[in-house]
PDB file of C-alpha atoms in Angstrom:
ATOM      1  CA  UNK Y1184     -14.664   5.338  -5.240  1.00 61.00           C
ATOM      2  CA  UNK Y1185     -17.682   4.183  -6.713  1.00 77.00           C
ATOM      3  CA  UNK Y1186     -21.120   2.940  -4.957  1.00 88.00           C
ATOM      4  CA  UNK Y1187     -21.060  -0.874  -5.926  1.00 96.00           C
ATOM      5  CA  UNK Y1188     -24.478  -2.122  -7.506  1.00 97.00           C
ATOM      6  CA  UNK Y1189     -27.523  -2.875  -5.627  1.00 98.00           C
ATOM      7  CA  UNK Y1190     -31.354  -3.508  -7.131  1.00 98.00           C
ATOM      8  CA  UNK Y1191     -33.143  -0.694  -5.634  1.00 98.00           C
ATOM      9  CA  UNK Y1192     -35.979  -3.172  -4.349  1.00 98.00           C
ATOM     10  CA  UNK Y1193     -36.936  -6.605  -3.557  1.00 98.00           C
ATOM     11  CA  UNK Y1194     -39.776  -7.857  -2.216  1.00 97.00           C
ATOM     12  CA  UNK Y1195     -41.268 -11.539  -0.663  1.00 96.00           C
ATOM     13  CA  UNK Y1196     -44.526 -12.377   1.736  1.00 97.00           C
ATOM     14  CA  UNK Y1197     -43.612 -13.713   4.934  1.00 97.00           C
ATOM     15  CA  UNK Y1198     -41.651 -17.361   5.274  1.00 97.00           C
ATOM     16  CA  UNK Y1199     -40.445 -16.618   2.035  1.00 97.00           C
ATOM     17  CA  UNK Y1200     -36.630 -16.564   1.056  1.00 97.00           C
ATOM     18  CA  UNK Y1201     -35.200 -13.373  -0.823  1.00 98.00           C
ATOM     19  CA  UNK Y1202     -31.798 -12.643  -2.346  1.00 98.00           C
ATOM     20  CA  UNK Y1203     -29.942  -8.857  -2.504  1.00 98.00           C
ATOM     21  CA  UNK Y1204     -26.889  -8.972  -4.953  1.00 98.00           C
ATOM     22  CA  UNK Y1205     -24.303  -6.455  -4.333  1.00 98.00           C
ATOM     23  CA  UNK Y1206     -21.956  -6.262  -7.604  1.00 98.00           C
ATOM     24  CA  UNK Y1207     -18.439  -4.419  -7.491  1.00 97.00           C
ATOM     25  CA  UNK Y1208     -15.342  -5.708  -9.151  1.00 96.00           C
ATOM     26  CA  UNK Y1209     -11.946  -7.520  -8.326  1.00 95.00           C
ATOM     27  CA  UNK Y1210     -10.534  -4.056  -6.915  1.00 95.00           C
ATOM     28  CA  UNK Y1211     -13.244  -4.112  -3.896  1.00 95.00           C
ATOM     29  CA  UNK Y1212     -15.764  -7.063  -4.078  1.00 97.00           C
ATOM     30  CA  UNK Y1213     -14.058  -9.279  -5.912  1.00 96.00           C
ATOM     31  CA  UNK Y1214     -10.541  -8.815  -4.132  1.00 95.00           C
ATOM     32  CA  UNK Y1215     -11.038  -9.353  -0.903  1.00 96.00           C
ATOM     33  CA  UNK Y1216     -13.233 -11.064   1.734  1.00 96.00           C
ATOM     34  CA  UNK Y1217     -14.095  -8.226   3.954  1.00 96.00           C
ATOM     35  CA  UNK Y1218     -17.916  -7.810   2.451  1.00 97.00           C
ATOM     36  CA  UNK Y1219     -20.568  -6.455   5.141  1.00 98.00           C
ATOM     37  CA  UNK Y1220     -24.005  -5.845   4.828  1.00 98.00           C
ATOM     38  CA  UNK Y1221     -25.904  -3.363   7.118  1.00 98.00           C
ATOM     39  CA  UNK Y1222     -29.863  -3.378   7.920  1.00 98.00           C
ATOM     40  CA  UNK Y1223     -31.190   0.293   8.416  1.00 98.00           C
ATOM     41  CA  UNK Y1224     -34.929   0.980   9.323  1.00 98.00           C
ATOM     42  CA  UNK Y1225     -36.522   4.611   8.782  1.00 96.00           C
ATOM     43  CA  UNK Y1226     -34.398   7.046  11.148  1.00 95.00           C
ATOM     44  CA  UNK Y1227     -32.295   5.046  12.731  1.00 97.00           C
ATOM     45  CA  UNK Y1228     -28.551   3.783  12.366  1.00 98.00           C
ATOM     46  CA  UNK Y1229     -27.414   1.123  10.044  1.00 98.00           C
ATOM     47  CA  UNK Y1230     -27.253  -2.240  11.924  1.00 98.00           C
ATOM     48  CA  UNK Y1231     -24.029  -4.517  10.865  1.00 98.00           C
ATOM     49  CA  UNK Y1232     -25.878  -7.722   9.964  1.00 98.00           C
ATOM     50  CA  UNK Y1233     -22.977  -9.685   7.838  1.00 98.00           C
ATOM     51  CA  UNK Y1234     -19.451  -9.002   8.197  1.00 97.00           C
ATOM     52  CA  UNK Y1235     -16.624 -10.868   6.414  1.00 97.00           C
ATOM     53  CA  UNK Y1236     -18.496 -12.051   3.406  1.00 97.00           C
ATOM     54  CA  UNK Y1237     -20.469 -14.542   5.791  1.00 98.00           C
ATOM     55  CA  UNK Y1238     -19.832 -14.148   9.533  1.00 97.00           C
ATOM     56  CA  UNK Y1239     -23.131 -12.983  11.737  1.00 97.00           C
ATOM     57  CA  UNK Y1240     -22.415 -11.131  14.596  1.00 96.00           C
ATOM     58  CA  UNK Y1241     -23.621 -12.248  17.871  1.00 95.00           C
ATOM     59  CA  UNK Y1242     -27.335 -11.766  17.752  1.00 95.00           C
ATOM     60  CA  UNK Y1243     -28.361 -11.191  14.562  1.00 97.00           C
ATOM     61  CA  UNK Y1244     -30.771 -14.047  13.443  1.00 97.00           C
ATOM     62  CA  UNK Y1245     -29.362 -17.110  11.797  1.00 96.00           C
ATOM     63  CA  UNK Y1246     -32.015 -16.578   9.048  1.00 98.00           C
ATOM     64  CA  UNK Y1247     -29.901 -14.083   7.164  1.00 98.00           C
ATOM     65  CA  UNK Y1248     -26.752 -15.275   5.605  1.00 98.00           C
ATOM     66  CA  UNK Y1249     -24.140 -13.352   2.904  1.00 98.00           C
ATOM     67  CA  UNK Y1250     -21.858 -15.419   0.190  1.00 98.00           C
ATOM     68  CA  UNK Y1251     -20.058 -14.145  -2.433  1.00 98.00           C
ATOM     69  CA  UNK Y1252     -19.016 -15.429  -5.934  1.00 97.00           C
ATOM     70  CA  UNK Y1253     -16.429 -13.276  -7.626  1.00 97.00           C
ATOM     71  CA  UNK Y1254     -17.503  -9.685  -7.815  1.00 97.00           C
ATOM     72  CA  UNK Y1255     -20.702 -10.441  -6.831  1.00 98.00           C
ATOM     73  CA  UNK Y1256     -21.704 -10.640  -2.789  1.00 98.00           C
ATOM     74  CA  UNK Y1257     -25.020 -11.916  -2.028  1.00 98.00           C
ATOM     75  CA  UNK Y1258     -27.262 -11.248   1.276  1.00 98.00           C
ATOM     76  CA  UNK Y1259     -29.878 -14.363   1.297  1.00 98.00           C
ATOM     77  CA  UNK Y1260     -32.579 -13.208   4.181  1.00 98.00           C
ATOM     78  CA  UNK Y1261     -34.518 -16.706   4.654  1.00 98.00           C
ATOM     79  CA  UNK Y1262     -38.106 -17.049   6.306  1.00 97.00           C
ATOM     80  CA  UNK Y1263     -38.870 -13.508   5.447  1.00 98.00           C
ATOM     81  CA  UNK Y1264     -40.822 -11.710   9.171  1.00 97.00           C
ATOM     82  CA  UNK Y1265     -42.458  -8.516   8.720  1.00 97.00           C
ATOM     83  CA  UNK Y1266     -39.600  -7.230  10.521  1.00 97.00           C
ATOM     84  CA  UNK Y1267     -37.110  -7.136   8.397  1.00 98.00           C
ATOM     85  CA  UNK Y1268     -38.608  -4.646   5.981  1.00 98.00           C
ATOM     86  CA  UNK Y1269     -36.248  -2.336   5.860  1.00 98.00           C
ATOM     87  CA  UNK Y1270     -33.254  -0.916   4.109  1.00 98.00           C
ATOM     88  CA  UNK Y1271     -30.411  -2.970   3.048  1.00 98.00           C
ATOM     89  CA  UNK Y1272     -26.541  -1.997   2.069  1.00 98.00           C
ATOM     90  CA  UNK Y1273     -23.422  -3.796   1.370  1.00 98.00           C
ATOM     91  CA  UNK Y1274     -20.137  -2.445   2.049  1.00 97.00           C
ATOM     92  CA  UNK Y1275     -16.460  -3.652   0.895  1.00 97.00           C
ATOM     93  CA  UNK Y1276     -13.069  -2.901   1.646  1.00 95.00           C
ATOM     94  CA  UNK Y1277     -11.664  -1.559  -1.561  1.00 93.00           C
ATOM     95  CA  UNK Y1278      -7.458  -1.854  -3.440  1.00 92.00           C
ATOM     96  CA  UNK Y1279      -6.654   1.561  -1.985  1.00 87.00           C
ATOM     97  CA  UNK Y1280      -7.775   0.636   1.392  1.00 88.00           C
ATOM     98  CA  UNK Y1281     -11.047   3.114   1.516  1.00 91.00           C
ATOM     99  CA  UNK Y1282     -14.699   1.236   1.418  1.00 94.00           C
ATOM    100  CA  UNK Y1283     -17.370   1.341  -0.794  1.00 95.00           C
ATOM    101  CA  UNK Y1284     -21.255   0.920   0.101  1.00 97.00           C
ATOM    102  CA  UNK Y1285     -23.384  -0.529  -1.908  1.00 98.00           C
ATOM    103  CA  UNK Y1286     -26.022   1.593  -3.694  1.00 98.00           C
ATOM    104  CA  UNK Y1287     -28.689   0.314  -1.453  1.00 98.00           C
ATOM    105  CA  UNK Y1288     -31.822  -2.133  -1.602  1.00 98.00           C
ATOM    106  CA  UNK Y1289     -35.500  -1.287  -0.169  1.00 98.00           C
ATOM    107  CA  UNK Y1290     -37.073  -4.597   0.722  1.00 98.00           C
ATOM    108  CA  UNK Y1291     -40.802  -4.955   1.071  1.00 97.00           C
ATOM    109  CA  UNK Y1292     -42.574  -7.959   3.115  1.00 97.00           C
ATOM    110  CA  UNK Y1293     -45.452  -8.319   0.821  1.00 94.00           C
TER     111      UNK Y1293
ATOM    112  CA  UNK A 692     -21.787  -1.715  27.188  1.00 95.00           C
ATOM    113  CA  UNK A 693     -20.297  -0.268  24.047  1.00 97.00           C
ATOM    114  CA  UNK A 694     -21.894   3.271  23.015  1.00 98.00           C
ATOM    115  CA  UNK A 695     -21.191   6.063  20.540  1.00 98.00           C
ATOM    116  CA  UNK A 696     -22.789   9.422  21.671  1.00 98.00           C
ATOM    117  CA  UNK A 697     -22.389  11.601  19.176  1.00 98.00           C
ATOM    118  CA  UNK A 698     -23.362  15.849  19.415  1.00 98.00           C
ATOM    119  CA  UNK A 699     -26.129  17.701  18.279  1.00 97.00           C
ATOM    120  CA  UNK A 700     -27.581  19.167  15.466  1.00 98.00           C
ATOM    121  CA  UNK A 701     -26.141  22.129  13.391  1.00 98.00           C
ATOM    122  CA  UNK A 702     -27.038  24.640  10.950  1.00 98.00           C
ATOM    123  CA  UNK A 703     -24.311  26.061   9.424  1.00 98.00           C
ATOM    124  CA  UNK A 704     -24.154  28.444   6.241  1.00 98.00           C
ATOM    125  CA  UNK A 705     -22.682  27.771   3.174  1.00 98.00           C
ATOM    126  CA  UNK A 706     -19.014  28.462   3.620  1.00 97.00           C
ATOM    127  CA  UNK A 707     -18.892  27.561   7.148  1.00 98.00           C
ATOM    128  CA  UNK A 708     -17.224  24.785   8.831  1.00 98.00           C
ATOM    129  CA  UNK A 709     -18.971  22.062  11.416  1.00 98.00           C
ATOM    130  CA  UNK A 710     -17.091  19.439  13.992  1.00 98.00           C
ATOM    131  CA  UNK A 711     -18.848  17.189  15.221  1.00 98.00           C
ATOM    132  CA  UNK A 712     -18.142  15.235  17.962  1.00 98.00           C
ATOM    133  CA  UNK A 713     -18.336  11.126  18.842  1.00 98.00           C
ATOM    134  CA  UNK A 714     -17.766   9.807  22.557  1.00 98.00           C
ATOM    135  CA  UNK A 715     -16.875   6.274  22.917  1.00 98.00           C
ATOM    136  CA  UNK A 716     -17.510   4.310  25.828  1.00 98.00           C
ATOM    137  CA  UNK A 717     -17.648   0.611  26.872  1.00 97.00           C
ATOM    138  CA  UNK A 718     -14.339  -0.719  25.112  1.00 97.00           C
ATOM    139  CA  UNK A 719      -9.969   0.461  24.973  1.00 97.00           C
ATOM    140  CA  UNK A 720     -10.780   3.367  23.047  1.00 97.00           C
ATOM    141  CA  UNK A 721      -7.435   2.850  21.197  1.00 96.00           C
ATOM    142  CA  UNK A 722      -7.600  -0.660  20.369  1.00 96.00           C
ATOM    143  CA  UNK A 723     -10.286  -0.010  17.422  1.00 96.00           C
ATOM    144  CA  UNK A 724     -10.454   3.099  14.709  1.00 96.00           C
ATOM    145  CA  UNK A 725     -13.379   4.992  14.050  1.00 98.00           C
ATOM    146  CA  UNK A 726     -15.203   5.645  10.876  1.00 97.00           C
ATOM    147  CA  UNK A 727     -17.694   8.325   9.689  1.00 98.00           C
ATOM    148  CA  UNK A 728     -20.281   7.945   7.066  1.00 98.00           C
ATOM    149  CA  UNK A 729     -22.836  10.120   6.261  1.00 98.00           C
ATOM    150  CA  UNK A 730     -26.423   9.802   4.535  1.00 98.00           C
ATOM    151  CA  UNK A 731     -27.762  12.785   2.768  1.00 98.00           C
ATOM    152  CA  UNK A 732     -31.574  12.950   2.795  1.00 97.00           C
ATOM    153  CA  UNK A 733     -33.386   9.938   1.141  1.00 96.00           C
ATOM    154  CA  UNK A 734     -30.055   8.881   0.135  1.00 97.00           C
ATOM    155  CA  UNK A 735     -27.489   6.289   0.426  1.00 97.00           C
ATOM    156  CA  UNK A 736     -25.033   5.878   2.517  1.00 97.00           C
ATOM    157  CA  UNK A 737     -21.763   6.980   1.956  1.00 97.00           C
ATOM    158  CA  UNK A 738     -18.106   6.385   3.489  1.00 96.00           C
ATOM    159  CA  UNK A 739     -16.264   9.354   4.321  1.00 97.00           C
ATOM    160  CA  UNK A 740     -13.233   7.750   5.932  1.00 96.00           C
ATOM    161  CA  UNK A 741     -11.919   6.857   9.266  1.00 96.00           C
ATOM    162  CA  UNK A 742      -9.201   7.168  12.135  1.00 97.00           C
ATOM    163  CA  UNK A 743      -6.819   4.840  13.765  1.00 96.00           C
ATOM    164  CA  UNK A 744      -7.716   5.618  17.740  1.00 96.00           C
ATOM    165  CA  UNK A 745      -4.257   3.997  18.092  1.00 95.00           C
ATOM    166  CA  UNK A 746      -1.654   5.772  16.171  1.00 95.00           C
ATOM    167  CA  UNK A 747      -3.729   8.914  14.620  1.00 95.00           C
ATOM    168  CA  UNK A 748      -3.651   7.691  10.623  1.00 95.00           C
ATOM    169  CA  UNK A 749      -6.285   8.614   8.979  1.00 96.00           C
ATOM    170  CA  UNK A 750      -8.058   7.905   5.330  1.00 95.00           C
ATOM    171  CA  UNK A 751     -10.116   9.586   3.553  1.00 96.00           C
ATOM    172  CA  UNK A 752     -12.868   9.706   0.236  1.00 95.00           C
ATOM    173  CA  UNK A 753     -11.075  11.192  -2.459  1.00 94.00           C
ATOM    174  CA  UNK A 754     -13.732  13.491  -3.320  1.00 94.00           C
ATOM    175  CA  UNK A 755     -13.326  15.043   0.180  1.00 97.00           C
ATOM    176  CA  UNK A 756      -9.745  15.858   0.362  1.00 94.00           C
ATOM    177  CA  UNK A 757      -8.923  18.945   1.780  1.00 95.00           C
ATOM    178  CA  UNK A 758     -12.112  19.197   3.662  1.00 98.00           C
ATOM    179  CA  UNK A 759     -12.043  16.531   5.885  1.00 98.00           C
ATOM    180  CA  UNK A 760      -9.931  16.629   8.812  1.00 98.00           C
ATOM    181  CA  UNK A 761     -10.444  14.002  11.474  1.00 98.00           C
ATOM    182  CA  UNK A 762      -8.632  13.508  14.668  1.00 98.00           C
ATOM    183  CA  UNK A 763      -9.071  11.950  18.369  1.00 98.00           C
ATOM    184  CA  UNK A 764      -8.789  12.904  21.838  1.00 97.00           C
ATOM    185  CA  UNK A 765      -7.690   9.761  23.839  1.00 97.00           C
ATOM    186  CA  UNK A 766      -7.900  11.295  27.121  1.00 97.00           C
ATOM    187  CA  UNK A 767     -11.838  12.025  26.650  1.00 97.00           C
ATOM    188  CA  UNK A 768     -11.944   8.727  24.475  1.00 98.00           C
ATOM    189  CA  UNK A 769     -13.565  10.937  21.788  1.00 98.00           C
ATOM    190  CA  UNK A 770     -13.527  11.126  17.747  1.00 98.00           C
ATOM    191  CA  UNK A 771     -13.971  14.506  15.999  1.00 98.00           C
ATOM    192  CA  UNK A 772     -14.872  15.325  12.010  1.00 98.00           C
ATOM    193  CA  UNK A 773     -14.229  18.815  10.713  1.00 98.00           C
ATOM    194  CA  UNK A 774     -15.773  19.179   7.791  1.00 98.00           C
ATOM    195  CA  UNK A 775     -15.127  23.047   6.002  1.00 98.00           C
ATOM    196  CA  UNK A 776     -16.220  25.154   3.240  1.00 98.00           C
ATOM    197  CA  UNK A 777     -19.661  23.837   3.723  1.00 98.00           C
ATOM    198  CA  UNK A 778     -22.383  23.228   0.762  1.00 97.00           C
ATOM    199  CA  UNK A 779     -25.601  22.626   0.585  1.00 97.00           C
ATOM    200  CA  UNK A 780     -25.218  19.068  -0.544  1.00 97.00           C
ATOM    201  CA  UNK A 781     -22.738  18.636   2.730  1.00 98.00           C
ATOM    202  CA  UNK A 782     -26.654  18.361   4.162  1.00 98.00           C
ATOM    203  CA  UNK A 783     -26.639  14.954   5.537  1.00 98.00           C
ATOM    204  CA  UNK A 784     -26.992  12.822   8.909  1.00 98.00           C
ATOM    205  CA  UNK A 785     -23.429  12.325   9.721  1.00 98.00           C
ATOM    206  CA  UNK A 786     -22.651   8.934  12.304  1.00 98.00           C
ATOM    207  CA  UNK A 787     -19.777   7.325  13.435  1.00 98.00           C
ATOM    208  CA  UNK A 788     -18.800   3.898  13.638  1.00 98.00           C
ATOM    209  CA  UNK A 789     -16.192   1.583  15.623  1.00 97.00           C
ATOM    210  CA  UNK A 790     -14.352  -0.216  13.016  1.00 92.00           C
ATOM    211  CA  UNK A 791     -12.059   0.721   9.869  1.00 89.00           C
ATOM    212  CA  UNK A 792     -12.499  -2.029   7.266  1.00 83.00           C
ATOM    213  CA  UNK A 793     -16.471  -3.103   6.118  1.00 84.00           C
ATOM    214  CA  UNK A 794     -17.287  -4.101   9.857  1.00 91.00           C
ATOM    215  CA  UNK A 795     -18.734  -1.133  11.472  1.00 95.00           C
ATOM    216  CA  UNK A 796     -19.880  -3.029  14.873  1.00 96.00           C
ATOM    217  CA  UNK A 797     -21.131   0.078  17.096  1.00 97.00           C
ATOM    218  CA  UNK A 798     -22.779   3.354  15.564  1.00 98.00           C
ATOM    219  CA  UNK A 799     -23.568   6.550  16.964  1.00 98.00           C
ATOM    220  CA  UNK A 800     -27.029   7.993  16.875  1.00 98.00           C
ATOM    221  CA  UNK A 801     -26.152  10.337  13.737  1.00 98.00           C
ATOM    222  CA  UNK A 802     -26.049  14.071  13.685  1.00 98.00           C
ATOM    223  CA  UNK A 803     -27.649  16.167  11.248  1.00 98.00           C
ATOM    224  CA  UNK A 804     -26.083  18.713   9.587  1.00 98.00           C
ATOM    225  CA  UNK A 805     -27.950  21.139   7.472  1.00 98.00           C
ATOM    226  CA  UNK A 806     -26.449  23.571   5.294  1.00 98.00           C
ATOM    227  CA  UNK A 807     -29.071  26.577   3.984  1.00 97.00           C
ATOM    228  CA  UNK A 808     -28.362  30.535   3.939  1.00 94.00           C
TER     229      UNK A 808
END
């Protein structure tokens, strides 16, 4: 099972729009629609912000939204807050029904 | 309110074996699984497999067969992970989660595990 592909960083100043892509291929990613993305700040458990390819769960803010085109999932976090400077990891459901997280992305509020 | 209280920390020698332990709470213990992941230091996270609360089944990483052994207790609504002949890079923060797919919902607090003669 192999980590799929995250940038190791991203970075935006506040109220701007960033994008974290999370590439795998059509045996995980690419094959199904069960793509989630988890926040994780310093020390703490991960946080399930995107589940489903696209679905928020109740509570999490409407500013961050997940697509996917592909093998390629996408987390768009829009009007960047200080806040969500954290860690950032997409997970998929893989062909021989294990998952796979992503490799991870560090995102700085500039 | 749904909760995941997971055991202490351990130090265990390289060899050794470590359960650790994951009390549910809040929710039908058997209507969801229960998955473990673990992050070694300044690393990624990584899936380690998971547990049907229902029925028992289990899955797990390839490159942890035949040291991974997890199981539940539905009377105490609890999830265990055994993991045995321990090595140092077994060093890790090791949580559980409610779910079996991508959509871990609930996690437990983590548990570090450290691994050092």
């Amino acid at each position: 099972q192999s980590a799929l592909t995250q940038p190791a960083s991203v970075s935006g100043s506040p109220g701007q729009s960033i994008t974290i892509s999370c590439t795998g291929t059509s045996s995980d990613v690419g094959g199904y629609n069960y793509v989630s993305w988890y926040q994780q700040h310093p020390g703490k458990a991960p946080k399930l912000m995107i589940y489903d390819v696209s679905n928020r769960p109740s509570g999490v803010s409407n500013r961050f939204s997940g697509s996917k085109s592909g093998n390629t999932a996408s987390l768009t976090i829009s009007g960047l807050q200080a806040e969500d400077e954290a860690d950032y990891y997409c997970s998929s459901y893989t062909s021989s029904s294990t998952s796979s997280f992503g490799t991870g992305t560090k995102v700085t509020v500039l | 309110q749904v909760q995941l209280v997971q055991s202490g920390a351990e130090v265990k020698k390289p060899g050794a074996s470590v359960k650790v332990s994951c009390k549910a709470s809040g929710y039908t213990f058997t209507s969801y699984g229960i998955s473990w992941v673990r992050q070694a230091p300044g690393q990624g996270l990584e899936w380690m497999g998971w547990i049907s609360a229902y029925n028992g089944n289990t899955n797990y990483a390839q490159k942890l067969q035949g040291r991974v052994t997890m199981t539940t207790d539905t009377s105490t609504s609890t999830a265990y992970m055994e993991l045995r002949s321990l090595r140092s890079d077994d060093t890790a923060v090791y949580y559980c989660a409610r779910g079996i797919t991508t959509d871990f919902d609930y996690w437990g607090q983590g548990t570090l595990v450290t691994v050092s003669s």
